[in-house]
């Protein structure tokens, strides 16, 4: 290797070394270079997992209404509807007819949403068993078909009343 090439290589190495040293010196007071200090505390994985778990539980609690707030139950409840009775479900309530022949009930001309078939069930029309029925607004529900002597067994999610 010629002398000129050696001098140029040496000069390049010296310049790179000076730049690295200057960069390290300028970042010496940065908090990231002092792990464990007040500016950059060290935490364990267990601490982070616990903190995240607590935050998730708080958010879930905000989303779920308490039992006394009138929000209804998030669990399916089995309800027997006797012949001549009506099951009225609050807004957003869900119904699944398990046994018996049911017809839709509404205090107005609007019906229930059959989410299984994607249909609107008008008042007085039959509701198929094992279909998920959504009550979009109050004063709607199901009643046993007057042509049968038996009542209904239904699953209900949400607040309801028997009339």
Steps between C-alpha positions, in 0.01 A plus 500: 500500500637841412573769756220727374244225544628429853477867595148528363392182681653623825333839462159336438537275808602800714202704376256218575648453848467873575133503382412196715669657802321831449164325468558296816607808694192702388262220616671436834235697695208329328265302733520195275866453594417475873262208537355473848516873571191704590477610137516142369380249762536128447180295535445128492283310257279393792436863596405595143275191464323586828451864405360409157271236656360757745431747217325233293281402797406866555400542134292182506325618816413828324345309208290262711210663689451386857202280584325778692525760225210363295728379223362149509697182508767411249423131555224306331215429742243226448144635527168312483221699335157359582214496250338843495815679626733730308875526546599866452873561459672836552688684224781290354381182672543162334261205489545141384181288492593146608165318523147583399358706217562872546368806323645851503337761720532877466303794635531668159529389135876438518641156564804311625828426322567134420880508490525135393312551173554875472127574496260743664227303682179703505257480796284188490742305277660171606851494644712198413649300785872533571525832312671796663242780527601858583260756644614834355262710715278459805151355537573207271545133563341159449188316608383141459294433190133512610435185293705292744419415860862493617721791585856571390848442631730779387852619568522873573800732520423839653225642719148369442155475656209260470152646441 
